[in-house]
PDB file of C-alpha atoms in Angstrom:
ATOM      1  CA  UNK A   1      87.584 156.988  91.912  1.00  0.00           C
ATOM      2  CA  UNK A   2      87.265 154.037  89.450  1.00  0.00           C
ATOM      3  CA  UNK A   3      87.703 150.578  91.188  1.00  0.00           C
ATOM      4  CA  UNK A   4      89.392 147.924  89.374  1.00  0.00           C
ATOM      5  CA  UNK A   5      87.714 144.438  88.734  1.00  0.00           C
ATOM      6  CA  UNK A   6      89.255 142.773  91.900  1.00  0.00           C
ATOM      7  CA  UNK A   7      88.543 145.862  93.979  1.00  0.00           C
ATOM      8  CA  UNK A   8      84.751 146.028  92.829  1.00  0.00           C
ATOM      9  CA  UNK A   9      84.475 142.339  93.040  1.00  0.00           C
ATOM     10  CA  UNK A  10      85.545 142.417  96.835  1.00  0.00           C
ATOM     11  CA  UNK A  11      83.403 145.362  97.812  1.00  0.00           C
ATOM     12  CA  UNK A  12      80.331 143.714  96.508  1.00  0.00           C
ATOM     13  CA  UNK A  13      81.373 140.211  97.588  1.00  0.00           C
ATOM     14  CA  UNK A  14      78.592 140.080 100.363  1.00  0.00           C
ATOM     15  CA  UNK A  15      75.943 140.872  97.814  1.00  0.00           C
ATOM     16  CA  UNK A  16      76.527 137.452  96.224  1.00  0.00           C
ATOM     17  CA  UNK A  17      75.576 135.452  99.366  1.00  0.00           C
ATOM     18  CA  UNK A  18      72.772 137.747 100.236  1.00  0.00           C
ATOM     19  CA  UNK A  19      71.371 137.661  96.836  1.00  0.00           C
ATOM     20  CA  UNK A  20      71.783 133.892  96.963  1.00  0.00           C
ATOM     21  CA  UNK A  21      69.859 133.559 100.151  1.00  0.00           C
ATOM     22  CA  UNK A  22      67.336 135.966  98.885  1.00  0.00           C
ATOM     23  CA  UNK A  23      66.617 134.031  95.723  1.00  0.00           C
ATOM     24  CA  UNK A  24      66.293 130.921  97.834  1.00  0.00           C
ATOM     25  CA  UNK A  25      64.085 132.249 100.446  1.00  0.00           C
ATOM     26  CA  UNK A  26      61.978 134.269  97.642  1.00  0.00           C
ATOM     27  CA  UNK A  27      61.979 131.217  95.089  1.00  0.00           C
ATOM     28  CA  UNK A  28      60.800 128.653  97.864  1.00  0.00           C
ATOM     29  CA  UNK A  29      58.164 130.910  99.292  1.00  0.00           C
ATOM     30  CA  UNK A  30      56.906 131.713  95.762  1.00  0.00           C
ATOM     31  CA  UNK A  31      57.160 128.022  94.794  1.00  0.00           C
ATOM     32  CA  UNK A  32      55.195 127.113  98.045  1.00  0.00           C
ATOM     33  CA  UNK A  33      52.457 129.409  97.764  1.00  0.00           C
ATOM     34  CA  UNK A  34      52.011 129.797  93.942  1.00  0.00           C
ATOM     35  CA  UNK A  35      48.489 128.574  92.726  1.00  0.00           C
ATOM     36  CA  UNK A  36      48.328 125.365  90.594  1.00  0.00           C
ATOM     37  CA  UNK A  37      45.714 124.994  87.994  1.00  0.00           C
ATOM     38  CA  UNK A  38      44.791 121.658  88.927  1.00  0.00           C
ATOM     39  CA  UNK A  39      44.706 122.209  92.935  1.00  0.00           C
ATOM     40  CA  UNK A  40      42.207 124.058  95.235  1.00  0.00           C
ATOM     41  CA  UNK A  41      43.026 127.842  95.524  1.00  0.00           C
ATOM     42  CA  UNK A  42      42.690 130.189  98.264  1.00  0.00           C
ATOM     43  CA  UNK A  43      41.379 133.605  97.187  1.00  0.00           C
ATOM     44  CA  UNK A  44      42.099 136.143  99.573  1.00  0.00           C
ATOM     45  CA  UNK A  45      40.726 139.796  99.269  1.00  0.00           C
ATOM     46  CA  UNK A  46      43.311 142.691  99.642  1.00  0.00           C
ATOM     47  CA  UNK A  47      40.701 145.399  99.722  1.00  0.00           C
ATOM     48  CA  UNK A  48      37.282 145.947 101.277  1.00  0.00           C
ATOM     49  CA  UNK A  49      35.870 146.513  97.682  1.00  0.00           C
ATOM     50  CA  UNK A  50      37.238 143.072  96.669  1.00  0.00           C
ATOM     51  CA  UNK A  51      35.958 141.514  99.840  1.00  0.00           C
ATOM     52  CA  UNK A  52      32.419 142.585  98.716  1.00  0.00           C
ATOM     53  CA  UNK A  53      32.959 141.535  94.981  1.00  0.00           C
ATOM     54  CA  UNK A  54      34.723 138.005  95.716  1.00  0.00           C
ATOM     55  CA  UNK A  55      31.514 136.012  96.548  1.00  0.00           C
ATOM     56  CA  UNK A  56      29.713 137.002  93.279  1.00  0.00           C
ATOM     57  CA  UNK A  57      32.982 136.189  91.297  1.00  0.00           C
ATOM     58  CA  UNK A  58      33.460 132.736  92.699  1.00  0.00           C
ATOM     59  CA  UNK A  59      29.762 131.901  92.417  1.00  0.00           C
ATOM     60  CA  UNK A  60      29.977 132.028  88.763  1.00  0.00           C
ATOM     61  CA  UNK A  61      29.848 129.060  86.517  1.00  0.00           C
ATOM     62  CA  UNK A  62      32.988 126.777  86.198  1.00  0.00           C
ATOM     63  CA  UNK A  63      34.329 127.280  89.912  1.00  0.00           C
ATOM     64  CA  UNK A  64      32.893 125.823  93.202  1.00  0.00           C
ATOM     65  CA  UNK A  65      33.449 127.046  96.794  1.00  0.00           C
ATOM     66  CA  UNK A  66      34.903 124.284  98.780  1.00  0.00           C
ATOM     67  CA  UNK A  67      35.421 126.007 101.962  1.00  0.00           C
ATOM     68  CA  UNK A  68      35.961 129.182 103.884  1.00  0.00           C
ATOM     69  CA  UNK A  69      39.624 130.267 104.416  1.00  0.00           C
ATOM     70  CA  UNK A  70      41.332 130.652 107.632  1.00  0.00           C
ATOM     71  CA  UNK A  71      41.488 134.483 107.071  1.00  0.00           C
ATOM     72  CA  UNK A  72      37.905 136.092 107.429  1.00  0.00           C
ATOM     73  CA  UNK A  73      36.746 137.033 103.854  1.00  0.00           C
ATOM     74  CA  UNK A  74      38.851 134.337 102.263  1.00  0.00           C
ATOM     75  CA  UNK A  75      37.628 131.344 100.300  1.00  0.00           C
ATOM     76  CA  UNK A  76      38.865 128.120  99.051  1.00  0.00           C
ATOM     77  CA  UNK A  77      37.633 127.222  95.267  1.00  0.00           C
ATOM     78  CA  UNK A  78      37.900 124.512  93.201  1.00  0.00           C
ATOM     79  CA  UNK A  79      37.545 124.390  89.237  1.00  0.00           C
ATOM     80  CA  UNK A  80      39.256 125.267  85.982  1.00  0.00           C
ATOM     81  CA  UNK A  81      41.335 128.503  86.613  1.00  0.00           C
ATOM     82  CA  UNK A  82      43.828 129.110  83.774  1.00  0.00           C
ATOM     83  CA  UNK A  83      44.594 132.868  83.768  1.00  0.00           C
ATOM     84  CA  UNK A  84      42.363 133.192  86.875  1.00  0.00           C
ATOM     85  CA  UNK A  85      45.064 134.481  89.166  1.00  0.00           C
ATOM     86  CA  UNK A  86      46.243 137.400  87.108  1.00  0.00           C
ATOM     87  CA  UNK A  87      42.635 138.445  86.440  1.00  0.00           C
ATOM     88  CA  UNK A  88      41.840 138.293  90.281  1.00  0.00           C
ATOM     89  CA  UNK A  89      44.943 140.202  91.227  1.00  0.00           C
ATOM     90  CA  UNK A  90      43.884 143.087  89.041  1.00  0.00           C
ATOM     91  CA  UNK A  91      40.608 143.079  90.898  1.00  0.00           C
ATOM     92  CA  UNK A  92      42.660 143.228  94.338  1.00  0.00           C
ATOM     93  CA  UNK A  93      42.178 139.571  95.109  1.00  0.00           C
ATOM     94  CA  UNK A  94      45.330 137.517  95.852  1.00  0.00           C
ATOM     95  CA  UNK A  95      45.392 133.842  94.724  1.00  0.00           C
ATOM     96  CA  UNK A  96      47.280 131.310  96.655  1.00  0.00           C
ATOM     97  CA  UNK A  97      47.729 127.394  96.671  1.00  0.00           C
ATOM     98  CA  UNK A  98      45.431 125.979  99.204  1.00  0.00           C
ATOM     99  CA  UNK A  99      47.700 123.223  99.893  1.00  0.00           C
ATOM    100  CA  UNK A 100      50.407 125.704 101.338  1.00  0.00           C
ATOM    101  CA  UNK A 101      50.956 126.063 105.174  1.00  0.00           C
ATOM    102  CA  UNK A 102      48.371 128.556 106.535  1.00  0.00           C
ATOM    103  CA  UNK A 103      46.345 128.489 103.333  1.00  0.00           C
ATOM    104  CA  UNK A 104      44.103 125.613 104.191  1.00  0.00           C
ATOM    105  CA  UNK A 105      40.089 125.849 105.098  1.00  0.00           C
ATOM    106  CA  UNK A 106      38.950 127.572 108.369  1.00  0.00           C
ATOM    107  CA  UNK A 107      38.991 125.446 111.411  1.00  0.00           C
ATOM    108  CA  UNK A 108      35.195 125.339 111.648  1.00  0.00           C
ATOM    109  CA  UNK A 109      35.183 124.072 107.989  1.00  0.00           C
ATOM    110  CA  UNK A 110      37.839 121.447 108.750  1.00  0.00           C
ATOM    111  CA  UNK A 111      35.728 120.151 111.604  1.00  0.00           C
ATOM    112  CA  UNK A 112      32.739 119.787 109.645  1.00  0.00           C
ATOM    113  CA  UNK A 113      34.703 117.943 106.706  1.00  0.00           C
ATOM    114  CA  UNK A 114      35.336 120.071 103.812  1.00  0.00           C
ATOM    115  CA  UNK A 115      35.401 118.437 100.556  1.00  0.00           C
ATOM    116  CA  UNK A 116      39.061 119.310  99.750  1.00  0.00           C
TER     117      UNK A 116
ATOM    118  CA  UNK B   1     103.543 118.834  94.531  1.00  0.00           C
ATOM    119  CA  UNK B   2     101.988 122.261  94.394  1.00  0.00           C
ATOM    120  CA  UNK B   3      98.338 122.726  95.054  1.00  0.00           C
ATOM    121  CA  UNK B   4      96.676 125.974  93.718  1.00  0.00           C
ATOM    122  CA  UNK B   5      93.794 126.532  95.959  1.00  0.00           C
ATOM    123  CA  UNK B   6      92.300 129.231  93.875  1.00  0.00           C
ATOM    124  CA  UNK B   7      92.130 126.705  90.938  1.00  0.00           C
ATOM    125  CA  UNK B   8      90.942 123.817  93.149  1.00  0.00           C
ATOM    126  CA  UNK B   9      87.949 125.922  94.094  1.00  0.00           C
ATOM    127  CA  UNK B  10      87.457 127.157  90.697  1.00  0.00           C
ATOM    128  CA  UNK B  11      87.267 123.742  89.459  1.00  0.00           C
ATOM    129  CA  UNK B  12      84.810 122.646  92.535  1.00  0.00           C
ATOM    130  CA  UNK B  13      82.347 125.611  92.041  1.00  0.00           C
ATOM    131  CA  UNK B  14      82.270 124.719  88.196  1.00  0.00           C
ATOM    132  CA  UNK B  15      81.643 120.993  88.914  1.00  0.00           C
ATOM    133  CA  UNK B  16      78.825 121.870  91.830  1.00  0.00           C
ATOM    134  CA  UNK B  17      77.287 124.303  89.492  1.00  0.00           C
ATOM    135  CA  UNK B  18      77.102 121.903  86.414  1.00  0.00           C
ATOM    136  CA  UNK B  19      75.708 119.253  88.911  1.00  0.00           C
ATOM    137  CA  UNK B  20      73.094 121.889  89.841  1.00  0.00           C
ATOM    138  CA  UNK B  21      72.130 122.250  86.125  1.00  0.00           C
ATOM    139  CA  UNK B  22      71.837 118.423  85.752  1.00  0.00           C
ATOM    140  CA  UNK B  23      69.253 118.889  88.632  1.00  0.00           C
ATOM    141  CA  UNK B  24      67.342 121.534  86.798  1.00  0.00           C
ATOM    142  CA  UNK B  25      67.375 119.069  83.870  1.00  0.00           C
ATOM    143  CA  UNK B  26      66.212 116.270  85.802  1.00  0.00           C
ATOM    144  CA  UNK B  27      63.232 117.929  87.386  1.00  0.00           C
ATOM    145  CA  UNK B  28      62.310 119.189  84.095  1.00  0.00           C
ATOM    146  CA  UNK B  29      62.260 115.824  82.801  1.00  0.00           C
ATOM    147  CA  UNK B  30      60.131 114.635  85.705  1.00  0.00           C
ATOM    148  CA  UNK B  31      57.509 117.203  84.537  1.00  0.00           C
ATOM    149  CA  UNK B  32      56.582 114.696  81.722  1.00  0.00           C
ATOM    150  CA  UNK B  33      55.407 112.240  84.568  1.00  0.00           C
ATOM    151  CA  UNK B  34      54.720 114.781  87.477  1.00  0.00           C
ATOM    152  CA  UNK B  35      53.162 117.662  85.697  1.00  0.00           C
ATOM    153  CA  UNK B  36      53.069 121.221  86.195  1.00  0.00           C
ATOM    154  CA  UNK B  37      54.392 121.048  89.930  1.00  0.00           C
ATOM    155  CA  UNK B  38      57.746 119.778  88.472  1.00  0.00           C
ATOM    156  CA  UNK B  39      58.038 122.652  85.990  1.00  0.00           C
ATOM    157  CA  UNK B  40      57.704 125.259  88.830  1.00  0.00           C
ATOM    158  CA  UNK B  41      60.278 123.405  90.756  1.00  0.00           C
ATOM    159  CA  UNK B  42      62.537 122.955  87.625  1.00  0.00           C
ATOM    160  CA  UNK B  43      62.120 127.038  87.478  1.00  0.00           C
ATOM    161  CA  UNK B  44      63.073 127.536  91.286  1.00  0.00           C
ATOM    162  CA  UNK B  45      65.980 125.093  90.695  1.00  0.00           C
ATOM    163  CA  UNK B  46      67.244 127.287  87.695  1.00  0.00           C
ATOM    164  CA  UNK B  47      66.802 130.396  89.760  1.00  0.00           C
ATOM    165  CA  UNK B  48      68.928 128.970  92.473  1.00  0.00           C
ATOM    166  CA  UNK B  49      71.633 128.177  90.004  1.00  0.00           C
ATOM    167  CA  UNK B  50      71.896 131.806  88.690  1.00  0.00           C
ATOM    168  CA  UNK B  51      74.394 133.240  91.210  1.00  0.00           C
ATOM    169  CA  UNK B  52      76.643 129.999  91.316  1.00  0.00           C
ATOM    170  CA  UNK B  53      76.782 130.083  87.303  1.00  0.00           C
ATOM    171  CA  UNK B  54      77.605 133.684  87.530  1.00  0.00           C
ATOM    172  CA  UNK B  55      80.377 132.986  90.059  1.00  0.00           C
ATOM    173  CA  UNK B  56      81.594 130.043  87.904  1.00  0.00           C
ATOM    174  CA  UNK B  57      81.721 132.317  84.859  1.00  0.00           C
ATOM    175  CA  UNK B  58      83.565 135.231  86.629  1.00  0.00           C
ATOM    176  CA  UNK B  59      86.063 132.713  88.041  1.00  0.00           C
ATOM    177  CA  UNK B  60      84.934 133.769  91.669  1.00  0.00           C
ATOM    178  CA  UNK B  61      86.090 131.618  94.443  1.00  0.00           C
ATOM    179  CA  UNK B  62      86.136 133.950  97.758  1.00  0.00           C
ATOM    180  CA  UNK B  63      84.140 132.775 100.744  1.00  0.00           C
ATOM    181  CA  UNK B  64      80.830 134.349  99.782  1.00  0.00           C
ATOM    182  CA  UNK B  65      80.814 132.720  96.363  1.00  0.00           C
ATOM    183  CA  UNK B  66      81.462 129.511  98.192  1.00  0.00           C
ATOM    184  CA  UNK B  67      78.637 129.830 100.477  1.00  0.00           C
ATOM    185  CA  UNK B  68      76.119 130.775  97.546  1.00  0.00           C
ATOM    186  CA  UNK B  69      77.160 127.599  96.054  1.00  0.00           C
ATOM    187  CA  UNK B  70      76.460 125.763  99.283  1.00  0.00           C
ATOM    188  CA  UNK B  71      73.185 127.257  99.754  1.00  0.00           C
ATOM    189  CA  UNK B  72      72.261 126.150  96.134  1.00  0.00           C
ATOM    190  CA  UNK B  73      73.724 122.799  96.868  1.00  0.00           C
ATOM    191  CA  UNK B  74      71.591 122.189 100.028  1.00  0.00           C
ATOM    192  CA  UNK B  75      68.282 123.312  98.558  1.00  0.00           C
ATOM    193  CA  UNK B  76      68.289 121.426  94.981  1.00  0.00           C
ATOM    194  CA  UNK B  77      67.492 118.176  96.670  1.00  0.00           C
ATOM    195  CA  UNK B  78      64.563 119.423  98.520  1.00  0.00           C
ATOM    196  CA  UNK B  79      62.957 120.324  95.287  1.00  0.00           C
ATOM    197  CA  UNK B  80      63.501 116.868  94.135  1.00  0.00           C
ATOM    198  CA  UNK B  81      61.676 115.767  97.294  1.00  0.00           C
ATOM    199  CA  UNK B  82      59.038 117.742  96.686  1.00  0.00           C
ATOM    200  CA  UNK B  83      58.362 116.739  93.021  1.00  0.00           C
ATOM    201  CA  UNK B  84      58.341 113.086  94.447  1.00  0.00           C
ATOM    202  CA  UNK B  85      55.777 113.604  97.069  1.00  0.00           C
ATOM    203  CA  UNK B  86      53.286 110.919  97.332  1.00  0.00           C
ATOM    204  CA  UNK B  87      55.534 108.321  95.802  1.00  0.00           C
ATOM    205  CA  UNK B  88      57.434 105.613  97.527  1.00  0.00           C
ATOM    206  CA  UNK B  89      60.581 106.851  95.842  1.00  0.00           C
ATOM    207  CA  UNK B  90      60.489 110.026  97.900  1.00  0.00           C
ATOM    208  CA  UNK B  91      62.543 108.536 100.505  1.00  0.00           C
ATOM    209  CA  UNK B  92      65.132 107.613  97.972  1.00  0.00           C
ATOM    210  CA  UNK B  93      65.478 111.224  96.818  1.00  0.00           C
ATOM    211  CA  UNK B  94      66.830 111.912 100.305  1.00  0.00           C
ATOM    212  CA  UNK B  95      70.122 110.133  99.016  1.00  0.00           C
ATOM    213  CA  UNK B  96      71.011 113.102  96.873  1.00  0.00           C
ATOM    214  CA  UNK B  97      71.165 115.361  99.906  1.00  0.00           C
ATOM    215  CA  UNK B  98      74.254 113.487 100.761  1.00  0.00           C
ATOM    216  CA  UNK B  99      75.653 113.592  97.338  1.00  0.00           C
ATOM    217  CA  UNK B 100      74.991 117.489  97.402  1.00  0.00           C
ATOM    218  CA  UNK B 101      76.779 117.653 100.856  1.00  0.00           C
ATOM    219  CA  UNK B 102      79.903 115.556  99.881  1.00  0.00           C
ATOM    220  CA  UNK B 103      80.133 117.627  96.709  1.00  0.00           C
ATOM    221  CA  UNK B 104      80.861 120.744  98.627  1.00  0.00           C
ATOM    222  CA  UNK B 105      84.108 118.888  99.824  1.00  0.00           C
ATOM    223  CA  UNK B 106      85.535 120.311  96.380  1.00  0.00           C
ATOM    224  CA  UNK B 107      85.195 123.772  97.418  1.00  0.00           C
ATOM    225  CA  UNK B 108      88.098 123.225  99.850  1.00  0.00           C
ATOM    226  CA  UNK B 109      86.160 125.074 102.775  1.00  0.00           C
ATOM    227  CA  UNK B 110      83.978 123.883 105.755  1.00  0.00           C
ATOM    228  CA  UNK B 111      81.548 126.835 105.810  1.00  0.00           C
ATOM    229  CA  UNK B 112      79.684 125.738 102.848  1.00  0.00           C
ATOM    230  CA  UNK B 113      79.205 122.452 104.251  1.00  0.00           C
ATOM    231  CA  UNK B 114      78.260 123.728 107.638  1.00  0.00           C
ATOM    232  CA  UNK B 115      75.667 125.991 106.036  1.00  0.00           C
ATOM    233  CA  UNK B 116      74.450 123.473 103.831  1.00  0.00           C
ATOM    234  CA  UNK B 117      73.889 121.189 106.669  1.00  0.00           C
ATOM    235  CA  UNK B 118      72.002 123.837 108.662  1.00  0.00           C
ATOM    236  CA  UNK B 119      69.796 124.530 105.675  1.00  0.00           C
ATOM    237  CA  UNK B 120      68.904 120.678 105.221  1.00  0.00           C
ATOM    238  CA  UNK B 121      68.199 120.752 109.042  1.00  0.00           C
ATOM    239  CA  UNK B 122      66.031 123.692 108.983  1.00  0.00           C
ATOM    240  CA  UNK B 123      64.196 122.454 105.815  1.00  0.00           C
ATOM    241  CA  UNK B 124      63.252 119.238 107.535  1.00  0.00           C
ATOM    242  CA  UNK B 125      62.218 120.529 110.876  1.00  0.00           C
ATOM    243  CA  UNK B 126      60.017 123.334 109.134  1.00  0.00           C
ATOM    244  CA  UNK B 127      58.513 121.265 106.609  1.00  0.00           C
ATOM    245  CA  UNK B 128      57.723 118.134 108.800  1.00  0.00           C
ATOM    246  CA  UNK B 129      55.603 120.526 110.660  1.00  0.00           C
ATOM    247  CA  UNK B 130      54.365 122.880 107.953  1.00  0.00           C
ATOM    248  CA  UNK B 131      53.970 120.590 104.979  1.00  0.00           C
ATOM    249  CA  UNK B 132      55.229 116.737 106.053  1.00  0.00           C
ATOM    250  CA  UNK B 133      54.207 115.368 102.432  1.00  0.00           C
ATOM    251  CA  UNK B 134      56.837 117.551 100.948  1.00  0.00           C
ATOM    252  CA  UNK B 135      59.608 115.818 102.802  1.00  0.00           C
ATOM    253  CA  UNK B 136      58.495 112.335 103.888  1.00  0.00           C
ATOM    254  CA  UNK B 137      55.999 110.037 102.477  1.00  0.00           C
ATOM    255  CA  UNK B 138      53.450 109.044 104.887  1.00  0.00           C
ATOM    256  CA  UNK B 139      54.169 112.050 107.105  1.00  0.00           C
ATOM    257  CA  UNK B 140      57.069 113.334 109.236  1.00  0.00           C
ATOM    258  CA  UNK B 141      56.809 113.037 112.969  1.00  0.00           C
ATOM    259  CA  UNK B 142      59.580 113.894 115.695  1.00  0.00           C
ATOM    260  CA  UNK B 143      61.535 110.439 115.491  1.00  0.00           C
ATOM    261  CA  UNK B 144      61.660 110.384 111.802  1.00  0.00           C
ATOM    262  CA  UNK B 145      62.979 114.058 111.640  1.00  0.00           C
ATOM    263  CA  UNK B 146      65.416 113.014 114.498  1.00  0.00           C
ATOM    264  CA  UNK B 147      66.833 110.316 112.685  1.00  0.00           C
ATOM    265  CA  UNK B 148      67.432 112.364 109.392  1.00  0.00           C
ATOM    266  CA  UNK B 149      68.980 115.127 111.450  1.00  0.00           C
ATOM    267  CA  UNK B 150      71.501 112.887 113.167  1.00  0.00           C
ATOM    268  CA  UNK B 151      72.683 111.454 109.721  1.00  0.00           C
ATOM    269  CA  UNK B 152      72.885 115.044 108.209  1.00  0.00           C
ATOM    270  CA  UNK B 153      74.962 116.279 111.457  1.00  0.00           C
ATOM    271  CA  UNK B 154      77.175 112.915 111.304  1.00  0.00           C
ATOM    272  CA  UNK B 155      77.889 113.331 107.499  1.00  0.00           C
ATOM    273  CA  UNK B 156      78.442 117.051 108.043  1.00  0.00           C
ATOM    274  CA  UNK B 157      80.863 116.212 110.912  1.00  0.00           C
ATOM    275  CA  UNK B 158      82.918 113.601 108.641  1.00  0.00           C
ATOM    276  CA  UNK B 159      83.026 116.210 105.772  1.00  0.00           C
ATOM    277  CA  UNK B 160      84.169 118.721 107.720  1.00  0.00           C
TER     278      UNK B 160
END
């Protein structure tokens, strides 16, 4: 059965609100956690292989380890990182904004006074 | 004198949506002084405007469309607050929350106003603990959040 315009709208009407709430939540979350090129970034390995490779990657010139992250195996780094997030994601490392909630330095590093 | 509620709501959705795009433009202009962060915020702001714009273009005024506009209006000022973080003027951006809430009276429905007030309260309560600088210059705190929450509840009650 082919629905008329009005009937189609009525059938999918709740999707408008669901879509808007989803856009709001996803947009705000992505905005909150997206890495910024001029701010510290949290590097979180998604695989065991990435966890092994991460220390070597962040010891390269151009970046500096500022602290350990709150999740084991994660690090907070400083430095020039244009195009960094996309490269790292292809190697199984997630890059997040270290200023976002839950993405700051590990408590032991906070107590020591990290240079963030 | 006859009132066509559908026409009034259509006009209301159009006006609030145009207001939403003005916020996008304002935040994009803020990028000149506030850099990359404002561009991210402008992008999210534009994203939030997509569904209300679609509703406006299709002439939709049903309760879901009105609620979608309410969600957009509640979240837009939070992006302005974010962009102005670290500035003394951040507190002034809170005024636009009241503008956004008041603009929802153009929709002739209390539901978007209630939803928008709830979103504002949730935004303030959550971020005052998770990222206080995104809402308040100099940090949040229970008393400050309570003052803002009472003001939001009061204006919400008046508008309903």
